[in-house]
mmCIF file of C-alpha atoms in Angstrom:
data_model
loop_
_atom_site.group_PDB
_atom_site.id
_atom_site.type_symbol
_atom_site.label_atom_id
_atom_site.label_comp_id
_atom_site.label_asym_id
_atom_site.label_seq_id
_atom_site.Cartn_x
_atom_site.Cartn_y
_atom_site.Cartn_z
ATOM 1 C CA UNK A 1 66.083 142.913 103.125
ATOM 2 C CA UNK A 2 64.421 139.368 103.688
ATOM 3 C CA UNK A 3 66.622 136.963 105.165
ATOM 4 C CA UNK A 4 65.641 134.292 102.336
ATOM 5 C CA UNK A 5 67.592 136.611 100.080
ATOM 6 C CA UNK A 6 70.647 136.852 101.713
ATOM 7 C CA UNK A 7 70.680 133.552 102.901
ATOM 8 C CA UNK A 8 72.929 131.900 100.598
ATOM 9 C CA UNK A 9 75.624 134.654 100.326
ATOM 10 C CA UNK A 10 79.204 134.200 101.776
ATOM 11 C CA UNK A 11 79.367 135.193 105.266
ATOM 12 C CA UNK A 12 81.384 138.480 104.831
ATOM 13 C CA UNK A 13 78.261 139.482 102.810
ATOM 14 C CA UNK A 14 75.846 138.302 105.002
ATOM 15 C CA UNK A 15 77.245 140.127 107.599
ATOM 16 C CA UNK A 16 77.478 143.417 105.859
ATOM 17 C CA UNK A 17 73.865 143.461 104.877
ATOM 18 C CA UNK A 18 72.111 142.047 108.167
ATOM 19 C CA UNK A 19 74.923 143.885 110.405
ATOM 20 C CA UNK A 20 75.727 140.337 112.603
ATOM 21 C CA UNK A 21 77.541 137.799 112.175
ATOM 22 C CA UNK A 22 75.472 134.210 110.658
ATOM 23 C CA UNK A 23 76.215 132.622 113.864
ATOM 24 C CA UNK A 24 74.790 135.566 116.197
ATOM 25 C CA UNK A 25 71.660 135.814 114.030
ATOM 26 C CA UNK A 26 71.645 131.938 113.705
ATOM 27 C CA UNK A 27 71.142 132.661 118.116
ATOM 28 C CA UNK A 28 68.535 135.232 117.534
ATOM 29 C CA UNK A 29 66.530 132.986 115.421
ATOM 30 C CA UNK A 30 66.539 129.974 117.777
ATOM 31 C CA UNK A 31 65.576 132.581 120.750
ATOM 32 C CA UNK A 32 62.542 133.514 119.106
ATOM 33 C CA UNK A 33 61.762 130.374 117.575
ATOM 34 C CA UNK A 34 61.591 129.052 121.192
ATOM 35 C CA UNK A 35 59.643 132.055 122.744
ATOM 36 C CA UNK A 36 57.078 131.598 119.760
ATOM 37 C CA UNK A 37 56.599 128.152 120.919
ATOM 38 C CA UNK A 38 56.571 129.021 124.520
ATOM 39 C CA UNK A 39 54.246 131.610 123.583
ATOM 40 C CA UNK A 40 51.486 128.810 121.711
ATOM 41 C CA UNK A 41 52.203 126.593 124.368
ATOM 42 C CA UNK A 42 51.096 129.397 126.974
ATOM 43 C CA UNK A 43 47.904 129.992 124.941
ATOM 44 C CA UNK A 44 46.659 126.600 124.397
ATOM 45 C CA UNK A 45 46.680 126.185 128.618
ATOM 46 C CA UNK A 46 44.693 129.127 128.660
ATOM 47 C CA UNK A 47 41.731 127.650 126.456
#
């Protein structure tokens, strides 16, 4: 299930269908956010 579906449902919800809790996945996206960016940044000094 896409996240942009379950986005706006109540928390008990979201947590049923993603299995963690909003604030643990809220985590997980700013972790990879970060190593994506990380990851460009790492690229570019390699061109």
């Amino acid at each position: 299930m896409k996240y942009q579906k379950i986005k706006n449902y109540k928390d008990e919800e979201f947590r049923r269908l993603s299995g963690v809790k909003r604030s643990t996945f809220k985590k997980i996206i700013a972790l990879l956010e970060e190593a994506e960016k990380n990851k460009k940044e790492v690229e570019n000094q390699m061109r």
